[in-house]
mmCIF file of C-alpha atoms and ligand atoms in Angstrom:
data_model
loop_
_atom_site.group_PDB
_atom_site.id
_atom_site.type_symbol
_atom_site.label_atom_id
_atom_site.label_comp_id
_atom_site.label_asym_id
_atom_site.label_seq_id
_atom_site.Cartn_x
_atom_site.Cartn_y
_atom_site.Cartn_z
ATOM 1 C CA MET A 181 21.522 127.136 15.017
ATOM 2 C CA ASN A 182 17.722 127.238 15.089
ATOM 3 C CA ILE A 183 15.939 125.531 17.856
ATOM 4 C CA ILE A 184 12.212 125.298 18.513
ATOM 5 C CA LEU A 185 10.772 124.412 21.890
ATOM 6 C CA LEU A 186 7.283 122.922 21.449
ATOM 7 C CA ALA A 187 5.317 122.141 24.632
ATOM 8 C CA PRO A 188 1.988 122.473 26.372
ATOM 9 C CA PRO A 189 1.581 125.620 28.604
ATOM 10 C CA ALA A 190 3.842 125.693 31.766
ATOM 11 C CA ALA A 191 5.939 122.710 30.575
ATOM 12 C CA GLY A 192 9.164 124.683 31.217
ATOM 13 C CA LYS A 193 9.906 126.117 27.752
ATOM 14 C CA GLY A 194 10.953 129.371 29.232
ATOM 15 C CA THR A 195 13.159 127.815 31.858
ATOM 16 C CA GLN A 196 14.966 125.610 29.361
ATOM 17 C CA ALA A 197 15.384 128.365 26.853
ATOM 18 C CA SER A 198 17.068 130.629 29.369
ATOM 19 C CA LEU A 199 19.446 127.788 30.500
ATOM 20 C CA LEU A 200 20.381 127.173 26.668
ATOM 21 C CA THR A 201 20.877 130.838 26.187
ATOM 22 C CA LYS A 202 23.109 131.152 29.201
ATOM 23 C CA LYS A 203 25.302 128.262 28.213
ATOM 24 C CA TYR A 204 25.390 128.639 24.460
ATOM 25 C CA GLY A 205 24.807 132.294 23.941
ATOM 26 C CA PHE A 206 21.750 131.752 21.671
ATOM 27 C CA LYS A 207 19.108 134.469 21.399
ATOM 28 C CA HIS A 208 15.973 133.585 23.301
ATOM 29 C CA ILE A 209 12.767 134.717 21.521
ATOM 30 C CA SER A 210 9.623 134.174 23.577
ATOM 31 C CA THR A 211 6.492 135.337 21.808
ATOM 32 C CA GLY A 212 4.726 135.228 25.226
ATOM 33 C CA GLU A 213 7.309 137.584 26.696
ATOM 34 C CA LEU A 214 7.233 139.916 23.743
ATOM 35 C CA LEU A 215 3.383 140.105 23.832
ATOM 36 C CA ARG A 216 3.392 140.842 27.563
ATOM 37 C CA LYS A 217 5.988 143.629 26.922
ATOM 38 C CA SER A 218 3.739 145.024 24.124
ATOM 39 C CA LEU A 219 0.905 145.465 26.661
ATOM 40 C CA GLU A 220 2.762 148.356 28.142
ATOM 41 C CA ALA A 221 1.795 150.445 25.049
ATOM 42 C CA ASN A 222 -1.796 150.508 26.502
ATOM 43 C CA ASP A 223 -3.436 151.286 23.271
ATOM 44 C CA ALA A 224 -6.402 149.635 21.435
ATOM 45 C CA VAL A 225 -4.128 146.781 20.049
ATOM 46 C CA SER A 226 -2.618 145.907 23.325
ATOM 47 C CA LEU A 227 -5.978 145.854 24.878
ATOM 48 C CA GLU A 228 -7.106 143.323 22.350
ATOM 49 C CA ILE A 229 -3.886 141.273 22.798
ATOM 50 C CA LYS A 230 -4.437 141.225 26.656
ATOM 51 C CA GLU A 231 -8.096 139.992 26.238
ATOM 52 C CA THR A 232 -7.019 137.287 23.890
ATOM 53 C CA MET A 233 -4.302 136.072 26.170
ATOM 54 C CA GLN A 234 -6.613 136.071 29.166
ATOM 55 C CA ALA A 235 -9.097 134.018 27.230
ATOM 56 C CA GLY A 236 -6.365 131.495 26.571
ATOM 57 C CA LYS A 237 -6.648 131.891 22.790
ATOM 58 C CA LEU A 238 -3.938 132.594 20.237
ATOM 59 C CA VAL A 239 -3.126 136.134 19.291
ATOM 60 C CA SER A 240 -3.547 136.710 15.543
ATOM 61 C CA ASP A 241 -0.925 135.321 13.285
ATOM 62 C CA ALA A 242 -0.217 138.777 11.591
ATOM 63 C CA ILE A 243 0.809 140.147 14.999
ATOM 64 C CA ILE A 244 3.024 137.303 15.937
ATOM 65 C CA LEU A 245 4.696 137.112 12.616
ATOM 66 C CA GLN A 246 5.434 140.832 12.753
ATOM 67 C CA LEU A 247 7.059 140.433 16.115
ATOM 68 C CA ILE A 248 9.177 137.346 14.905
ATOM 69 C CA GLU A 249 10.399 139.120 11.748
ATOM 70 C CA LYS A 250 11.393 142.132 13.894
ATOM 71 C CA GLU A 251 13.439 139.875 16.204
ATOM 72 C CA PHE A 252 15.145 137.919 13.456
ATOM 73 C CA LEU A 253 16.453 141.199 11.901
ATOM 74 C CA VAL A 254 18.559 141.809 15.042
ATOM 75 C CA ALA A 255 19.579 138.130 15.641
ATOM 76 C CA GLU A 256 23.148 137.228 14.962
ATOM 77 C CA GLN A 257 23.740 133.892 16.509
ATOM 78 C CA GLY A 258 21.678 130.919 17.056
ATOM 79 C CA ILE A 259 17.960 131.269 17.949
ATOM 80 C CA ILE A 260 15.758 129.539 20.444
ATOM 81 C CA LEU A 261 12.117 129.915 19.802
ATOM 82 C CA ASP A 262 9.882 129.579 22.826
ATOM 83 C CA GLY A 263 6.196 129.585 22.172
ATOM 84 C CA PHE A 264 6.436 129.925 18.347
ATOM 85 C CA PRO A 265 5.277 128.454 15.974
ATOM 86 C CA ARG A 266 1.910 127.672 17.714
ATOM 87 C CA ASN A 267 -0.146 126.567 14.830
ATOM 88 C CA LYS A 268 0.320 125.207 11.219
ATOM 89 C CA THR A 269 0.115 128.601 9.545
ATOM 90 C CA GLN A 270 2.842 130.031 11.735
ATOM 91 C CA ALA A 271 4.992 126.906 11.149
ATOM 92 C CA LEU A 272 4.543 127.385 7.191
ATOM 93 C CA LYS A 273 5.353 131.078 7.479
ATOM 94 C CA TYR A 274 8.431 130.517 9.601
ATOM 95 C CA ALA A 275 9.620 127.745 7.029
ATOM 96 C CA GLU A 276 9.267 130.554 4.292
ATOM 97 C CA LEU A 277 11.183 133.095 6.456
ATOM 98 C CA LEU A 278 14.094 130.734 7.018
ATOM 99 C CA THR A 279 14.175 129.705 3.293
ATOM 100 C CA SER A 280 14.368 133.406 2.415
ATOM 101 C CA LEU A 281 17.327 133.758 4.906
ATOM 102 C CA GLY A 282 19.060 130.605 3.575
ATOM 103 C CA GLN A 283 18.610 128.983 6.988
ATOM 104 C CA GLU A 284 16.800 125.879 8.367
ATOM 105 C CA ILE A 285 15.514 124.379 11.634
ATOM 106 C CA ASP A 286 18.019 122.334 13.440
ATOM 107 C CA TYR A 287 15.986 120.758 16.251
ATOM 108 C CA VAL A 288 12.463 120.811 17.543
ATOM 109 C CA PHE A 289 12.446 119.769 21.211
ATOM 110 C CA TYR A 290 9.063 118.492 22.229
ATOM 111 C CA LEU A 291 8.781 118.900 26.044
ATOM 112 C CA ALA A 292 6.288 116.296 26.963
ATOM 113 C CA VAL A 293 4.531 116.640 30.215
ATOM 114 C CA PRO A 294 1.176 115.283 31.575
ATOM 115 C CA LYS A 295 -1.553 118.022 31.997
ATOM 116 C CA ALA A 296 -1.671 117.431 35.801
ATOM 117 C CA VAL A 297 2.054 118.256 36.230
ATOM 118 C CA ALA A 298 1.876 121.291 34.050
ATOM 119 C CA MET A 299 -1.111 122.566 36.051
ATOM 120 C CA GLU A 300 0.696 122.052 39.351
ATOM 121 C CA ARG A 301 3.613 123.928 38.115
ATOM 122 C CA ILE A 302 1.625 126.835 36.953
ATOM 123 C CA PHE A 303 0.169 127.698 40.215
ATOM 124 C CA GLY A 304 3.477 127.985 41.911
ATOM 125 C CA ARG A 305 5.032 130.044 39.039
ATOM 126 C CA ARG A 306 6.346 133.491 39.804
ATOM 127 C CA THR A 307 8.208 135.623 37.324
ATOM 128 C CA CYS A 308 10.355 138.684 37.497
ATOM 129 C CA PRO A 309 8.706 141.499 35.621
ATOM 130 C CA SER A 310 12.031 143.146 35.062
ATOM 131 C CA CYS A 311 14.300 140.516 33.778
ATOM 132 C CA GLY A 312 11.809 137.787 32.975
ATOM 133 C CA LYS A 313 13.367 135.074 35.217
ATOM 134 C CA ILE A 314 11.115 132.399 36.123
ATOM 135 C CA TYR A 315 10.904 130.914 39.629
ATOM 136 C CA ASN A 316 8.989 128.094 41.322
ATOM 137 C CA SER A 317 7.311 129.442 44.520
ATOM 138 C CA ARG A 318 8.330 126.190 46.463
ATOM 139 C CA ALA A 319 12.046 126.824 45.725
ATOM 140 C CA LEU A 320 11.733 130.504 46.748
ATOM 141 C CA GLU A 321 11.033 129.828 50.267
ATOM 142 C CA ASN A 322 8.902 132.941 50.730
ATOM 143 C CA LYS A 323 11.599 135.272 49.238
ATOM 144 C CA GLU A 324 9.389 137.046 46.788
ATOM 145 C CA LYS A 325 12.206 139.111 45.163
ATOM 146 C CA CYS A 326 14.202 138.269 42.062
ATOM 147 C CA MET A 327 17.631 136.838 42.941
ATOM 148 C CA ASP A 328 19.165 138.495 39.999
ATOM 149 C CA CYS A 329 17.857 142.058 40.047
ATOM 150 C CA ASN A 330 15.828 142.277 43.397
ATOM 151 C CA THR A 331 12.559 143.238 41.730
ATOM 152 C CA ALA A 332 9.309 142.023 43.431
ATOM 153 C CA LEU A 333 8.222 138.926 41.729
ATOM 154 C CA VAL A 334 4.703 138.604 40.164
ATOM 155 C CA LYS A 335 2.203 135.889 39.292
ATOM 156 C CA ARG A 336 1.228 136.003 35.581
ATOM 157 C CA GLU A 337 -2.342 137.204 35.061
ATOM 158 C CA ASP A 338 -3.095 134.188 32.816
ATOM 159 C CA ASP A 339 -1.885 131.549 35.400
ATOM 160 C CA THR A 340 -5.240 130.887 36.870
ATOM 161 C CA GLU A 341 -6.992 127.541 36.815
ATOM 162 C CA GLU A 342 -9.625 128.710 34.502
ATOM 163 C CA THR A 343 -7.292 130.348 31.876
ATOM 164 C CA PHE A 344 -4.930 127.275 32.168
ATOM 165 C CA ASP A 345 -7.766 124.941 30.946
ATOM 166 C CA LEU A 346 -8.525 127.245 28.109
ATOM 167 C CA ARG A 347 -4.742 127.498 27.118
ATOM 168 C CA TYR A 348 -4.382 123.755 27.309
ATOM 169 C CA GLU A 349 -7.476 123.233 25.017
ATOM 170 C CA THR A 350 -5.965 125.709 22.519
ATOM 171 C CA TYR A 351 -2.683 123.859 22.749
ATOM 172 C CA ILE A 352 -4.278 120.359 21.988
ATOM 173 C CA LYS A 353 -6.329 121.815 19.057
ATOM 174 C CA GLU A 354 -3.928 124.150 17.438
ATOM 175 C CA THR A 355 -0.291 123.570 18.532
ATOM 176 C CA SER A 356 -0.105 119.732 19.189
ATOM 177 C CA PRO A 357 -0.534 118.876 15.391
ATOM 178 C CA LEU A 358 2.791 120.459 14.898
ATOM 179 C CA ILE A 359 4.384 117.380 16.771
ATOM 180 C CA ALA A 360 3.539 115.134 13.844
ATOM 181 C CA PHE A 361 4.386 117.879 11.349
ATOM 182 C CA TYR A 362 7.950 118.215 12.520
ATOM 183 C CA GLN A 363 8.306 114.263 13.201
ATOM 184 C CA GLU A 364 7.603 113.852 9.574
ATOM 185 C CA GLN A 365 10.444 116.233 8.743
ATOM 186 C CA GLY A 366 12.796 114.246 11.010
ATOM 187 C CA LEU A 367 13.280 117.242 13.261
ATOM 188 C CA LEU A 368 11.549 116.223 16.417
ATOM 189 C CA TYR A 369 13.203 115.178 19.607
ATOM 190 C CA GLU A 370 10.831 114.128 22.349
ATOM 191 C CA ILE A 371 12.015 115.073 26.053
ATOM 192 C CA ASP A 372 10.378 113.892 29.127
ATOM 193 C CA ALA A 373 9.670 117.225 30.731
ATOM 194 C CA SER A 374 8.028 115.907 33.881
ATOM 195 C CA LEU A 375 11.553 115.374 35.403
ATOM 196 C CA SER A 376 13.526 118.114 37.193
ATOM 197 C CA THR A 377 14.823 121.220 35.515
ATOM 198 C CA GLU A 378 18.327 119.987 35.541
ATOM 199 C CA GLU A 379 17.377 116.475 34.164
ATOM 200 C CA VAL A 380 15.275 118.021 31.332
ATOM 201 C CA PHE A 381 18.318 120.262 30.478
ATOM 202 C CA ALA A 382 20.648 117.326 30.521
ATOM 203 C CA SER A 383 18.323 115.453 28.066
ATOM 204 C CA ILE A 384 18.372 118.368 25.623
ATOM 205 C CA GLU A 385 22.200 118.736 25.954
ATOM 206 C CA LYS A 386 22.605 114.983 25.281
ATOM 207 C CA VAL A 387 20.783 115.441 21.935
ATOM 208 C CA LEU A 388 22.794 118.516 20.988
ATOM 209 C CA SER A 389 26.120 116.890 21.828
ATOM 210 C CA LYS A 390 25.300 113.564 20.052
ATOM 211 C CA GLU A 391 24.336 115.430 16.830
ATOM 212 C CA SER A 392 27.503 117.612 16.760
ATOM 213 C CA GLU A 393 29.912 114.575 17.178
HETATM 214 P P1 LIG B 54 2.629 129.289 28.091
HETATM 215 O O1 LIG B 54 3.417 128.532 27.128
HETATM 216 O O2 LIG B 54 2.881 128.991 29.534
HETATM 217 O O3 LIG B 54 1.103 129.357 27.742
HETATM 218 P P2 LIG B 54 3.501 131.823 26.845
HETATM 219 O O4 LIG B 54 4.194 133.013 27.575
HETATM 220 O O5 LIG B 54 4.318 131.294 25.816
HETATM 221 O O6 LIG B 54 3.075 130.763 27.984
HETATM 222 O O7 LIG B 54 2.186 132.348 26.143
HETATM 223 C C1 LIG B 54 1.196 133.158 26.858
HETATM 224 C C2 LIG B 54 -0.029 133.530 25.836
HETATM 225 O O8 LIG B 54 0.555 134.394 24.807
HETATM 226 C C3 LIG B 54 -0.618 132.363 25.103
HETATM 227 O O9 LIG B 54 -1.635 131.744 25.915
HETATM 228 C C4 LIG B 54 -1.158 133.042 23.873
HETATM 229 O O10 LIG B 54 -2.373 133.795 24.159
HETATM 230 C C5 LIG B 54 0.026 134.123 23.446
HETATM 231 N N1 LIG B 54 0.936 133.576 22.512
HETATM 232 C C6 LIG B 54 2.180 133.385 22.850
HETATM 233 N N2 LIG B 54 2.850 132.984 21.783
HETATM 234 C C7 LIG B 54 1.843 132.920 20.696
HETATM 235 C C8 LIG B 54 1.940 132.560 19.345
HETATM 236 N N3 LIG B 54 3.140 132.060 18.695
HETATM 237 N N4 LIG B 54 0.773 132.809 18.627
HETATM 238 C C9 LIG B 54 -0.259 133.270 19.146
HETATM 239 N N5 LIG B 54 -0.451 133.634 20.422
HETATM 240 C C10 LIG B 54 0.769 133.365 21.166
#
């Protein structure tokens, strides 16, 4: 099973991918998470990646495709892609990779959310640097520790108003054309992601269960 989550920044891709992973045992591949992990190397390449991310731009296709191929080698069951592909080149390369493996894309869920809602969510977002769990600060009631592993939660460095605007612009220019691209292939399912986490998850599950009938 190959699923792509396509959405503007902070629409809830990571949260939905985690829920799907927990329930169905899929492998969750988040290019954003992989990039943030790669920053630990602290070398010239990671410095460049950090600057690109903070500028709200896309990291080079070559780096991203290398990350994706490496993850695919160890993937055994279904895969949920969160944050990839993010432009037409990546989408075409991904199609090539799947063809070479004798696989295909099953679903592309487009999590649609107005910019204002995404922006509001982003400022309250906290993540666990250890296990990657995502929290909304309102739901945390001032407990700033991860409920799963007790690590102190952090705010992502690119979750500022300025960077959000740049990320959103990049999304409109480079990523949003993929909506029509996958729609033409009959793979796109639009989900109203302005609803609650549970409601969004229920809408995704409804599609999955209908198709498997
Ligand atoms: P969000 O969806 O909230 O913007 P992500 O964690 O998916 O957060 O991505 C954070 C940043 O990582 C992006 O703004 C971009 O700089 C970089 N990034 C993630 N995935 C890709 C990708 N597929 N191609 C290029 N850059 C990427």
